[in-house]
Short mmCIF file of C-alpha atoms in Angstrom, two decimals:
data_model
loop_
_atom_site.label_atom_id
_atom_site.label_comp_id
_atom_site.label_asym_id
_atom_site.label_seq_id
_atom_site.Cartn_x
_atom_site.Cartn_y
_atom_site.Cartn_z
CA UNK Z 1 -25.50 -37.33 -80.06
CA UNK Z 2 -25.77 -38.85 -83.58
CA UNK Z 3 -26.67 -42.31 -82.03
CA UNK Z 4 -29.56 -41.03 -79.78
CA UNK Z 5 -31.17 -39.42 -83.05
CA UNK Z 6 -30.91 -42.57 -84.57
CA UNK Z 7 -32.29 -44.07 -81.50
CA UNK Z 8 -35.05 -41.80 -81.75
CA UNK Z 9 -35.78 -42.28 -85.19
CA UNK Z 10 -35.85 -46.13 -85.24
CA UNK Z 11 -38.04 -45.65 -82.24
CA UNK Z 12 -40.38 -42.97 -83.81
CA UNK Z 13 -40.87 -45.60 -87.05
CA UNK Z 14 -41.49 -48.23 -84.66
CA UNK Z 15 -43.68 -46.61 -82.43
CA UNK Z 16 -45.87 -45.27 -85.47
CA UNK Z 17 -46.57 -48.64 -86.86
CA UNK Z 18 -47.60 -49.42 -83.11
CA UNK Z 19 -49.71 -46.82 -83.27
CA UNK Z 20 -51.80 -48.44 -86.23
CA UNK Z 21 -53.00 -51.34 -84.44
CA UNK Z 22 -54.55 -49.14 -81.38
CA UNK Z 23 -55.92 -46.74 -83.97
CA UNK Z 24 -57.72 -49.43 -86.08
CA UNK Z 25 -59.28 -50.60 -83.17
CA UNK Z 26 -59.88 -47.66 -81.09
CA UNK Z 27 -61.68 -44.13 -82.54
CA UNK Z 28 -61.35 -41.93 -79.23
CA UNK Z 29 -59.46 -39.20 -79.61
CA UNK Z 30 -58.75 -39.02 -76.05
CA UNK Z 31 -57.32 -42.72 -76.07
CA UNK Z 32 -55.25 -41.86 -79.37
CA UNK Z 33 -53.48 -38.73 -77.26
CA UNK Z 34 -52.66 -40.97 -73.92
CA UNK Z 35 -50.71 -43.35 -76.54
CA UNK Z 36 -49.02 -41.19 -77.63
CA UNK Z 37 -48.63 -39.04 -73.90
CA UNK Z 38 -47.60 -42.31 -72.18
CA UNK Z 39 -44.55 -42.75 -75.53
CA UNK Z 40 -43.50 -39.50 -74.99
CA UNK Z 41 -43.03 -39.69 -70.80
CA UNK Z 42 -41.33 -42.65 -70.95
CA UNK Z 43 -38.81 -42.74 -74.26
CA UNK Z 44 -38.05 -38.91 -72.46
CA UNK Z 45 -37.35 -40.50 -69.33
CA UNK Z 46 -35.55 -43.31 -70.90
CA UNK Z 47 -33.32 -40.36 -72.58
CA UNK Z 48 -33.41 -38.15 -70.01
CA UNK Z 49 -31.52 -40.67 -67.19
CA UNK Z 50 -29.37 -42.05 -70.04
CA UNK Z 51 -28.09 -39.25 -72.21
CA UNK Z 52 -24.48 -38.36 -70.75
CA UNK Z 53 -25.04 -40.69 -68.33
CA UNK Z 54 -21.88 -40.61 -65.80
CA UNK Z 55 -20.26 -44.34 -64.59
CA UNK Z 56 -18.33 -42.09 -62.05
CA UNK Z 57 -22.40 -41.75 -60.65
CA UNK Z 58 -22.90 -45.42 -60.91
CA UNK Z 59 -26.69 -46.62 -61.85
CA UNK Z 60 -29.08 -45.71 -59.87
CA UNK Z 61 -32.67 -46.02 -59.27
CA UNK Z 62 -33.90 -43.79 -61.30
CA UNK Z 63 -32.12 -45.20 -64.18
CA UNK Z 64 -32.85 -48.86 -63.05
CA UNK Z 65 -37.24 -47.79 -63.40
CA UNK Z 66 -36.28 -45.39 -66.83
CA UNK Z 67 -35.38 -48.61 -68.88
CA UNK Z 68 -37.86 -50.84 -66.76
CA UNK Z 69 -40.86 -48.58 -68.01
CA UNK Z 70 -39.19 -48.44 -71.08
CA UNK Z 71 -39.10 -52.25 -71.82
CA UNK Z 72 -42.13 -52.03 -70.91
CA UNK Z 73 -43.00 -50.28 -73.53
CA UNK Z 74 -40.84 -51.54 -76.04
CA UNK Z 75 -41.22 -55.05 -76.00
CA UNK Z 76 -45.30 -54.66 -76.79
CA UNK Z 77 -44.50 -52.11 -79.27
CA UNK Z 78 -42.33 -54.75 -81.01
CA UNK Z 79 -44.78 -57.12 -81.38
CA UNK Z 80 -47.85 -54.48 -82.71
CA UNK Z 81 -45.11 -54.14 -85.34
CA UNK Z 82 -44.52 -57.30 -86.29
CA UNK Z 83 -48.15 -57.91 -86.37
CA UNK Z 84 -49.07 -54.90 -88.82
CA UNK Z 85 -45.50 -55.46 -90.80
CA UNK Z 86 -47.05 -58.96 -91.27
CA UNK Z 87 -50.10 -57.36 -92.63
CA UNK Z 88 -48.40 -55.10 -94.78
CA UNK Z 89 -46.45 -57.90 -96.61
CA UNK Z 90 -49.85 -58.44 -97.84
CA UNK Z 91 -51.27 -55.04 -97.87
CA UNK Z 92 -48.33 -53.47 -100.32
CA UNK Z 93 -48.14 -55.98 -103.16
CA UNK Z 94 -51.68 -55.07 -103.18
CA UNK Z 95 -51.56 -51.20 -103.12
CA UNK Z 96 -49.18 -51.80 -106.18
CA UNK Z 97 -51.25 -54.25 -107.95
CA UNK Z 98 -54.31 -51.51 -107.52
CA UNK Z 99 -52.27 -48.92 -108.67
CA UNK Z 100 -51.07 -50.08 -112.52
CA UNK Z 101 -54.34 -51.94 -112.49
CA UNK Z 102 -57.00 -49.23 -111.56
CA UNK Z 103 -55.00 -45.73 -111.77
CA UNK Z 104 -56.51 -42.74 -111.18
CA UNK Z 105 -59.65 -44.59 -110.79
CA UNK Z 106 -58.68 -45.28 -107.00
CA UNK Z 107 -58.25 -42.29 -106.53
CA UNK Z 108 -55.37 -42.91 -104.80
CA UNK Z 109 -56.89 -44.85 -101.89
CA UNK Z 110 -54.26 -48.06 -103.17
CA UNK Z 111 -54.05 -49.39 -99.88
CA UNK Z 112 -56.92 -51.46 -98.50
CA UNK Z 113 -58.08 -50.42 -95.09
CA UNK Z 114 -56.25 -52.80 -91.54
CA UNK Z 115 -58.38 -55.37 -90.66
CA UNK Z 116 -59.61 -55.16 -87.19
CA UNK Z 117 -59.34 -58.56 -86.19
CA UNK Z 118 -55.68 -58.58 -87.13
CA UNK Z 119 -55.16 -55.45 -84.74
CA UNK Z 120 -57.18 -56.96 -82.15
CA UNK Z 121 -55.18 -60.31 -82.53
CA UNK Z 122 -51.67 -57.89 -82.27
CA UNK Z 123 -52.87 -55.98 -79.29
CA UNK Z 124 -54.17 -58.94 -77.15
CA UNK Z 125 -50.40 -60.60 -77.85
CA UNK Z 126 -48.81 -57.56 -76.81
CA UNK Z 127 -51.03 -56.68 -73.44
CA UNK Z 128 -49.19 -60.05 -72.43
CA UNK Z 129 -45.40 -58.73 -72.30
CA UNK Z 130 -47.15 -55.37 -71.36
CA UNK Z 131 -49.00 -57.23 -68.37
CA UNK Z 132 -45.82 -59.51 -67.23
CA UNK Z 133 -43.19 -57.28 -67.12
CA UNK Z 134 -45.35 -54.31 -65.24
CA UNK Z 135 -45.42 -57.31 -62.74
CA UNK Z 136 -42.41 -58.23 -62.52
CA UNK Z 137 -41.16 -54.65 -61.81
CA UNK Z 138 -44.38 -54.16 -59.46
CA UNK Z 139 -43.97 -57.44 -57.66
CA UNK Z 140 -41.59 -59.98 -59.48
CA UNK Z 141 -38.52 -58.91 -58.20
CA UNK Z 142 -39.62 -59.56 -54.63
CA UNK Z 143 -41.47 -62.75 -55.49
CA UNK Z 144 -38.99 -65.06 -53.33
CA UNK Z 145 -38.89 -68.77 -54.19
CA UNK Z 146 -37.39 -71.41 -51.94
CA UNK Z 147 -35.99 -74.24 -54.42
CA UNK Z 148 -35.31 -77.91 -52.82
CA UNK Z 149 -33.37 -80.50 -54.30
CA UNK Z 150 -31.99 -83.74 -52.50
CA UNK Z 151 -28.50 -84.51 -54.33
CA UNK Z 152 -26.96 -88.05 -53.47
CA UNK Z 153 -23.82 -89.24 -53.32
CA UNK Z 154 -21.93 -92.69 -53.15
CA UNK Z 155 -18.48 -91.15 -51.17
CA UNK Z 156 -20.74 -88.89 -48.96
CA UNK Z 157 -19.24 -89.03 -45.50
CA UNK Z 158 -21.85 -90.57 -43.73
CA UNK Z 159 -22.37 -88.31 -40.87
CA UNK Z 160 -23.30 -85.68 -43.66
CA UNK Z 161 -26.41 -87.65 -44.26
CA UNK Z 162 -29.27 -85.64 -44.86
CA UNK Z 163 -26.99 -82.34 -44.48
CA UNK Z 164 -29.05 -79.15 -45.55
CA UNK Z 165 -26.85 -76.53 -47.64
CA UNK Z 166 -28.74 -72.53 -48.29
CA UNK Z 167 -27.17 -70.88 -51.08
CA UNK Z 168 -28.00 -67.38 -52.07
CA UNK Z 169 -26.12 -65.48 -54.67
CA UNK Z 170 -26.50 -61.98 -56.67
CA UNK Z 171 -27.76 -60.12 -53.35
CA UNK Z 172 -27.30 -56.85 -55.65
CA UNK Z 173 -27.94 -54.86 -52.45
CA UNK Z 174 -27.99 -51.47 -54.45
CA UNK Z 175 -30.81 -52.44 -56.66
CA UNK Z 176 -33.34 -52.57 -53.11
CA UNK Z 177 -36.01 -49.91 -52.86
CA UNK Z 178 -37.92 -51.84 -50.14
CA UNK Z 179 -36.46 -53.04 -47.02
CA UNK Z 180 -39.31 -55.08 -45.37
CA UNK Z 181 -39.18 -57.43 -48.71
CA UNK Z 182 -35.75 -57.95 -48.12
CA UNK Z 183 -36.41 -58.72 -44.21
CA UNK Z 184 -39.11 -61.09 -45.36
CA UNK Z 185 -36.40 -63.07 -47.25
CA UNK Z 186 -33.90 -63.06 -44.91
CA UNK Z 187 -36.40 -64.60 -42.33
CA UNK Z 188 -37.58 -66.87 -45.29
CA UNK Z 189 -33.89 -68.27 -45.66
CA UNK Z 190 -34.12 -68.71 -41.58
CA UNK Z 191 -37.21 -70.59 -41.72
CA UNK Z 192 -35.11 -73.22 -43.50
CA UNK Z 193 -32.67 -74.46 -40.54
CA UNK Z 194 -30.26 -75.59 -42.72
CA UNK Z 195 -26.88 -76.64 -41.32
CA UNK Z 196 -25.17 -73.94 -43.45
CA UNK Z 197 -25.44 -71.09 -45.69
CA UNK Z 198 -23.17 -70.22 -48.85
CA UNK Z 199 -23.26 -66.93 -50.61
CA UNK Z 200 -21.73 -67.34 -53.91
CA UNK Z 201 -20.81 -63.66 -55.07
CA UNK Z 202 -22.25 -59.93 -56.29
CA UNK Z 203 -23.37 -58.98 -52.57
CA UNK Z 204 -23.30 -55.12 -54.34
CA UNK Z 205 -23.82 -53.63 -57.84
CA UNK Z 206 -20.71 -51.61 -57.07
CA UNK Z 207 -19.80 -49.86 -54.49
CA UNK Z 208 -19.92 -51.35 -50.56
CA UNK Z 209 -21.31 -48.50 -49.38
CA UNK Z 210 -24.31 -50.15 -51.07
CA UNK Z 211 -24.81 -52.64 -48.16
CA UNK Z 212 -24.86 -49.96 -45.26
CA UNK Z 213 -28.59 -49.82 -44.79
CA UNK Z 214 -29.14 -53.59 -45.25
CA UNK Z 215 -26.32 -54.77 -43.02
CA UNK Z 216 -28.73 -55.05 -39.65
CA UNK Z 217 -30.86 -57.38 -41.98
CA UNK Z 218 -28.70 -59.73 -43.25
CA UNK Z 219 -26.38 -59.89 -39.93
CA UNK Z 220 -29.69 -61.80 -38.93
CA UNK Z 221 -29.40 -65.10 -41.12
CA UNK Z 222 -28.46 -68.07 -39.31
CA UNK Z 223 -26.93 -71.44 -39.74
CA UNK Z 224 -25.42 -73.46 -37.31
CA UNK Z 225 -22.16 -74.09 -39.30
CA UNK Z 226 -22.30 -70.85 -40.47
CA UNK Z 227 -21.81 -68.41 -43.51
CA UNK Z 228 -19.02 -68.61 -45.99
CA UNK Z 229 -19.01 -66.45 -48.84
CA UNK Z 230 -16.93 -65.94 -52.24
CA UNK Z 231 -16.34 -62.93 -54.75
CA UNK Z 232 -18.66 -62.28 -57.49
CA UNK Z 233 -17.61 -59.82 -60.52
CA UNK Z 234 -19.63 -57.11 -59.20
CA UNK Z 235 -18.05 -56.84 -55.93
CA UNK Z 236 -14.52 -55.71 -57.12
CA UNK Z 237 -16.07 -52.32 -58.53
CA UNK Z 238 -15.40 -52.33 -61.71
CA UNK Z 239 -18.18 -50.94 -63.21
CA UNK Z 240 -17.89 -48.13 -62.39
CA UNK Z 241 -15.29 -44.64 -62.10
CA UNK Z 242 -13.09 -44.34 -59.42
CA UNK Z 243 -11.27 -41.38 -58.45
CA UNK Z 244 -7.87 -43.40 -58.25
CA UNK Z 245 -6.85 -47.03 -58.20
CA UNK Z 246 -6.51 -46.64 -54.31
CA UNK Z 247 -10.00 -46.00 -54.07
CA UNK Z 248 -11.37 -48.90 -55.79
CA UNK Z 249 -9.12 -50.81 -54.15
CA UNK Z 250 -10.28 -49.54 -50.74
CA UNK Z 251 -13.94 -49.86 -51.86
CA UNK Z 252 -13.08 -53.74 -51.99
CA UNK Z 253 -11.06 -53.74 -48.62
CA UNK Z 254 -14.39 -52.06 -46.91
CA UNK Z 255 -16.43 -54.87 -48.75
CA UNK Z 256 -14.84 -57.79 -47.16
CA UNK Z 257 -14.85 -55.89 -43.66
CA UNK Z 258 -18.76 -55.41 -44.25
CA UNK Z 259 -19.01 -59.17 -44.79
CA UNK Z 260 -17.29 -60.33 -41.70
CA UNK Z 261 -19.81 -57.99 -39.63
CA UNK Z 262 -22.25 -59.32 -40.60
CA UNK Z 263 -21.03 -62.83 -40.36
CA UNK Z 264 -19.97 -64.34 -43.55
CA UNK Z 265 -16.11 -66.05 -43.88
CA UNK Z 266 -15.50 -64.69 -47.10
CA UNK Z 267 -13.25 -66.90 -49.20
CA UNK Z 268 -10.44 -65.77 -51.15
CA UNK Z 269 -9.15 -68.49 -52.95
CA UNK Z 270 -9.33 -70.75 -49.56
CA UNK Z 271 -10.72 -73.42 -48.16
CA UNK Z 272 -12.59 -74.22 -44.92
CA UNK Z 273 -13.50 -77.94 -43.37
CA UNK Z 274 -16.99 -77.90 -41.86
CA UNK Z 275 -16.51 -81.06 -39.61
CA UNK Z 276 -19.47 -83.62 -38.00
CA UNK Z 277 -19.19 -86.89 -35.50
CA UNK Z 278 -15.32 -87.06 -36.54
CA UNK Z 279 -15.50 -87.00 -40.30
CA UNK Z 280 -15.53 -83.64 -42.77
CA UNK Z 281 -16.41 -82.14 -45.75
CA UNK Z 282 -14.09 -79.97 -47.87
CA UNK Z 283 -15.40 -76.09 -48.35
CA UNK Z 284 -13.29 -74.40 -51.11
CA UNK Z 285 -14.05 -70.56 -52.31
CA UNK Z 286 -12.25 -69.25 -55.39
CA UNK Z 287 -12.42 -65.32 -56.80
CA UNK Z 288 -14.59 -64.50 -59.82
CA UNK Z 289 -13.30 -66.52 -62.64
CA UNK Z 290 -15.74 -65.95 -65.92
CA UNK Z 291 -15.33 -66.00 -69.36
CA UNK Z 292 -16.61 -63.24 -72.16
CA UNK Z 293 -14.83 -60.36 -70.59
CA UNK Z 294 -15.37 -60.87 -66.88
CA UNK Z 295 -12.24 -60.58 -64.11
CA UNK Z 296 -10.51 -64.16 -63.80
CA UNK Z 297 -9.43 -63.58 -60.26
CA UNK Z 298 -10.00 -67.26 -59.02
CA UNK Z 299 -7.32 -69.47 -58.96
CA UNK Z 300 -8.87 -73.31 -58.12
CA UNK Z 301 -5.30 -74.88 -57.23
CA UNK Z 302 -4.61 -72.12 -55.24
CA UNK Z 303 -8.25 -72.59 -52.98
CA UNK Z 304 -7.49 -76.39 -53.07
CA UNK Z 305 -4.29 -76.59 -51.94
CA UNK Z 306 -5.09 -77.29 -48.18
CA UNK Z 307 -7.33 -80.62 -48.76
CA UNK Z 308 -7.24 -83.65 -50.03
CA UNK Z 309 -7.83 -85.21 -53.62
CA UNK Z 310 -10.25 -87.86 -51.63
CA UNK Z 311 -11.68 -85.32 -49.51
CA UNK Z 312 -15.86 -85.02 -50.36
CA UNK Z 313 -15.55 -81.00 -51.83
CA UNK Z 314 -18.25 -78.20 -52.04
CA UNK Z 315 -17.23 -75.52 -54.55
CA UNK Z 316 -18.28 -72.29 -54.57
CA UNK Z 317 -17.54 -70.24 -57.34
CA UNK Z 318 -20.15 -66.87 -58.63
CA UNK Z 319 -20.09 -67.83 -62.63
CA UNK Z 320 -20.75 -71.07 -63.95
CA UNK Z 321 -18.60 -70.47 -67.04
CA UNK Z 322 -15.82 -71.62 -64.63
CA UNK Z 323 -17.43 -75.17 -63.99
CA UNK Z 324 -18.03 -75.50 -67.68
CA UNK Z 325 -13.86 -74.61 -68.72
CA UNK Z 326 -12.01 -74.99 -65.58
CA UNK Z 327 -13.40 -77.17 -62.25
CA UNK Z 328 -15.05 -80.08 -64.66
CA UNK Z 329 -11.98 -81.37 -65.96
CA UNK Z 330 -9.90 -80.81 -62.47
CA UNK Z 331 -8.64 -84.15 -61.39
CA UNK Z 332 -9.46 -83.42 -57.99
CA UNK Z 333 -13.09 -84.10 -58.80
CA UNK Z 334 -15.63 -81.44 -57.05
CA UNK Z 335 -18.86 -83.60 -56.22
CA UNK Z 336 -20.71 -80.31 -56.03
CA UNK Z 337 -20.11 -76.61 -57.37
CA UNK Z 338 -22.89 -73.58 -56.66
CA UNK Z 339 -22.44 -70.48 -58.56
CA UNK Z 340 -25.20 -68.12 -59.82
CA UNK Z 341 -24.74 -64.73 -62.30
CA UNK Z 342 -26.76 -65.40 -65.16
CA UNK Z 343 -29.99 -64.58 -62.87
CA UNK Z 344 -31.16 -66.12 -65.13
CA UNK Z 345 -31.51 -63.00 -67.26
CA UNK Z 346 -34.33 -62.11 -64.92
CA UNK Z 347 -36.89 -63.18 -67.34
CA UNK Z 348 -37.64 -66.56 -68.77
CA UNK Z 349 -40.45 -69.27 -68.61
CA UNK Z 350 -40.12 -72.23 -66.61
CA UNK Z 351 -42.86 -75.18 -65.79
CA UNK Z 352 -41.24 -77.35 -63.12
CA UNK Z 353 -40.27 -80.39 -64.53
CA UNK Z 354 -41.89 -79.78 -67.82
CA UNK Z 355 -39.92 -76.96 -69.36
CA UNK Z 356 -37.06 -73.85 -68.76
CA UNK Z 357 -36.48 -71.20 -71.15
CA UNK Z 358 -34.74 -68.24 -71.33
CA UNK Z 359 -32.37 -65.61 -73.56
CA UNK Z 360 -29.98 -66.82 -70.90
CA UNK Z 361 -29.13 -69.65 -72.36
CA UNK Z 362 -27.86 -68.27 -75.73
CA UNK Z 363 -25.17 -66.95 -72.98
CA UNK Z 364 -24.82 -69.76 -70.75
CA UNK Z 365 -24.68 -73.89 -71.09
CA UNK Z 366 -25.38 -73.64 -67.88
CA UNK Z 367 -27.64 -71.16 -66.86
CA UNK Z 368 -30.11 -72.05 -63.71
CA UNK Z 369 -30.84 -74.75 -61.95
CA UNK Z 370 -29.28 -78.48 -61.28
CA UNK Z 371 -26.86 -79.73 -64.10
CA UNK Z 372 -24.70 -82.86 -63.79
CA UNK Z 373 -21.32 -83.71 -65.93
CA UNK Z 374 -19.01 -86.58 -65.04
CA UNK Z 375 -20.20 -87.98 -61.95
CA UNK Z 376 -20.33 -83.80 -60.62
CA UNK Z 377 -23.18 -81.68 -59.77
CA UNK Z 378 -23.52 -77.50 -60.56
CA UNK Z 379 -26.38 -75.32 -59.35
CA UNK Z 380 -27.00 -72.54 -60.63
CA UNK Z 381 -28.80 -69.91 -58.39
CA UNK Z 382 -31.08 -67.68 -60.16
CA UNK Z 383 -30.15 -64.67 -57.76
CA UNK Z 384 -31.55 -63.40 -54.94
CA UNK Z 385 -31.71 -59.73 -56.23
CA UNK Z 386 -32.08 -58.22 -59.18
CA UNK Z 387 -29.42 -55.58 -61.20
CA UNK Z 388 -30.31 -53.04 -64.18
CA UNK Z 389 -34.18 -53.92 -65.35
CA UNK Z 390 -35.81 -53.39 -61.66
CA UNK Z 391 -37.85 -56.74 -62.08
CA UNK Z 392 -38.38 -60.25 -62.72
CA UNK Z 393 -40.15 -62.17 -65.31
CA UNK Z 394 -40.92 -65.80 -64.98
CA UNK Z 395 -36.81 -65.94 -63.34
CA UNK Z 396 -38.02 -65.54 -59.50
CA UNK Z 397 -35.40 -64.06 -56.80
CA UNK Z 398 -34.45 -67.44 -55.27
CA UNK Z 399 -33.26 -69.35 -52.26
CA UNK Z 400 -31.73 -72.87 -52.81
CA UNK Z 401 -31.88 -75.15 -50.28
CA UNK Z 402 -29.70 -78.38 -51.26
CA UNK Z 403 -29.80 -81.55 -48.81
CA UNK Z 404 -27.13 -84.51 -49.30
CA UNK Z 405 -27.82 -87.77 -49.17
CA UNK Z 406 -25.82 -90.81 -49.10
CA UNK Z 407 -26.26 -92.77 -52.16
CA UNK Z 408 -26.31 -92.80 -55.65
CA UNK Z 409 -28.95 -90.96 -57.72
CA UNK Z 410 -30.54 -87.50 -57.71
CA UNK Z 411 -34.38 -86.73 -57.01
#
């Protein structure tokens, strides 16, 4: 209880120094009331879905659109009071100054009035975080983006020339409120023909139940090599209560079932050999293995220990933190690794080929995108779904579609 009133408080002090930007520039009493209307709605939603909240429940919609509407919220409100806090550093000294220098003469009017400009300047800065994240809960999260990238390779078998890889990752089936935007990207990944699709982990938020009404739709991606998936942290259930251990552990036991009906080989510390003309390519899928907390299920020796050091090797594995400590360093010498989890925190700024930002990478070294260490390649999906703040900013749901060359540099 004590920490929500302290919420509430630091909220209240924020929200009224908010309120003195729109008030300088706006004299309608009407427009002063739906401020403060709109604050109250959402912060009592926010506290409504989250006060007592239950992890035996698991998160659900309506909590995923109480903090989305509430970041909303917040974030502009945090910049309207930087803005007037930068005012007052000025304003204050001031109001002091005026008061041992004029006394009773001000009549204790010490402070001088806001300038508009400086609220105007404040509330045009915050209508963009205000503007972009309304978007990316309206339409972001369902923005798909197919990503190409041609990786080369010297020891490529040759027949793989020109081979076309789809990886998705972070399906997060149990943050979906629309079904036809999910169809459209399943026929999106279709439209790609690649030779083979890899799934690299967090098909659910929790529970596998999750993936019961999308099941028909993703049963309908096709490759002609076909699926192969791995574990991502999400998938084992742990974030949530379970009645007993044998419960979560059937909740995982129904999750691989639902991913061999609908077509995936799911991985579990393995290895598969997709095969062309006579030669082959190594396919190896290890458990989550993540760093800061997360389950370290995946054991690489283990997945590896049906192919050959010399064999040309595909990892899969969902968090990148595992190429950075464990797979670099291997001896066996993985040309290429796909992972995903960061989703690239969802928001983030990126001009192709110019720039990429995000709070994602004050998490991750590697955090989206194409990275290459020692002669070996990571990607790092940016998800294909979306988990806790029901949008996307700037970090599009995506669809990587990776072809390999023969050769030796990357374009």
């Amino acid at each position: 209880m004590l920490r929500w009133i302290i919420f509430l408080v630091i909220f209240l002090i924020l929200d009224l120094y908010a309120f003195q930007a729109f008030k300088t520039v706006s004299k309608n009493n009407w427009s002063h009331l739906s401020y403060w209307v709109i604050s109250v709605l959402v912060v009592g939603n926010f506290v409504f879905n989250y006060y007592g909240f239950n992890r035996r429940d698991g998160f659900s919609h309506a909590h995923a659109y109480a903090f989305g509407f509430f970041i909303a919220i917040l974030i502009p409100k945090m910049v309207l009071f930087l803005g007037m806090f930068a005012e007052d550093v000025f304003r204050v000294p001031l109001a002091i100054y005026r008061y041992f220098t004029e006394g009773d003469a001000a009549k204790g009017n010490y402070f001088a009035a806001r300038r508009q400009f400086v609220s105007q300047i404040a509330l045009g800065i915050a209508a963009i975080p205000l503007v972009s994240v309304l978007y990316g809960i309206y339409k972001g999260k369902y923005n798909f983006k197919v990503l190409k990238y041609t990786l080369t390779f010297e020891d490529l078998p040759n027949a793989f020339h020109g081979y076309k890889i789809t990886q998705l990752s972070d399906i997060h089936s149990g943050s979906f409120d629309d079904i036809e935007k999910v169809k459209y990207a399943v026929n999106l990944v279709n439209e790609q023909q690649s030779d083979v699709i890899l799934f690299t982990g967090d098909m659910v938020n929790n529970k596998a139940e999750e993936m019961h009404p999308y099941m028909d739709v993703f049963n309908k991606l096709q490759a002609k090599d076909g699926k192969f998936s791995v574990l991502g942290n999400h998938d084992y259930g742990d974030y949530v209560t379970w009645n007993s251990e044998a419960a979560k552990h059937q909740n995982l036991e129904d999750l691989k079932i639902i991913q061999k009906q609908i077509g995936f080989d799911l991985l579990l510390n393995e290895s598969r050999f997709l095969e062309k003309d006579g030669e082959r390519i190594a396919l190896v899928g290890v458990e989550n293995w993540g760093t800061g907390g997360f389950k370290q299920e995946g054991d690489l020796k283990q997945a590896a220990s049906g192919i050959k050091k010399e064999d040309f090797k595909i990892l899969m594995s969902h968090d990148p933190t595992h190429w950075e400590k464990v797979v670099i360093d291997d001896d066996y010498h993985y040309h290429l690794t796909l992972s995903g989890h960061t989703h690239g925190m969802q928001f983030g700024i990126e001009i192709p080929g110019w720039f990429k930002w995000s709070p994602a990478k004050w998490r991750y070294k590697y955090w989206a995108g194409i990275y290459e260490e020692m002669g070996q390649y990571i990607n790092v999906n940016r998800g294909f779904g979306y988990l806790a703040f029901p949008g996307r900013v700037g970090m599009w749901p995506e669809i990587t579609v990776i072809e390999l060359k023969k050769g030796t540099s990357i374009t």
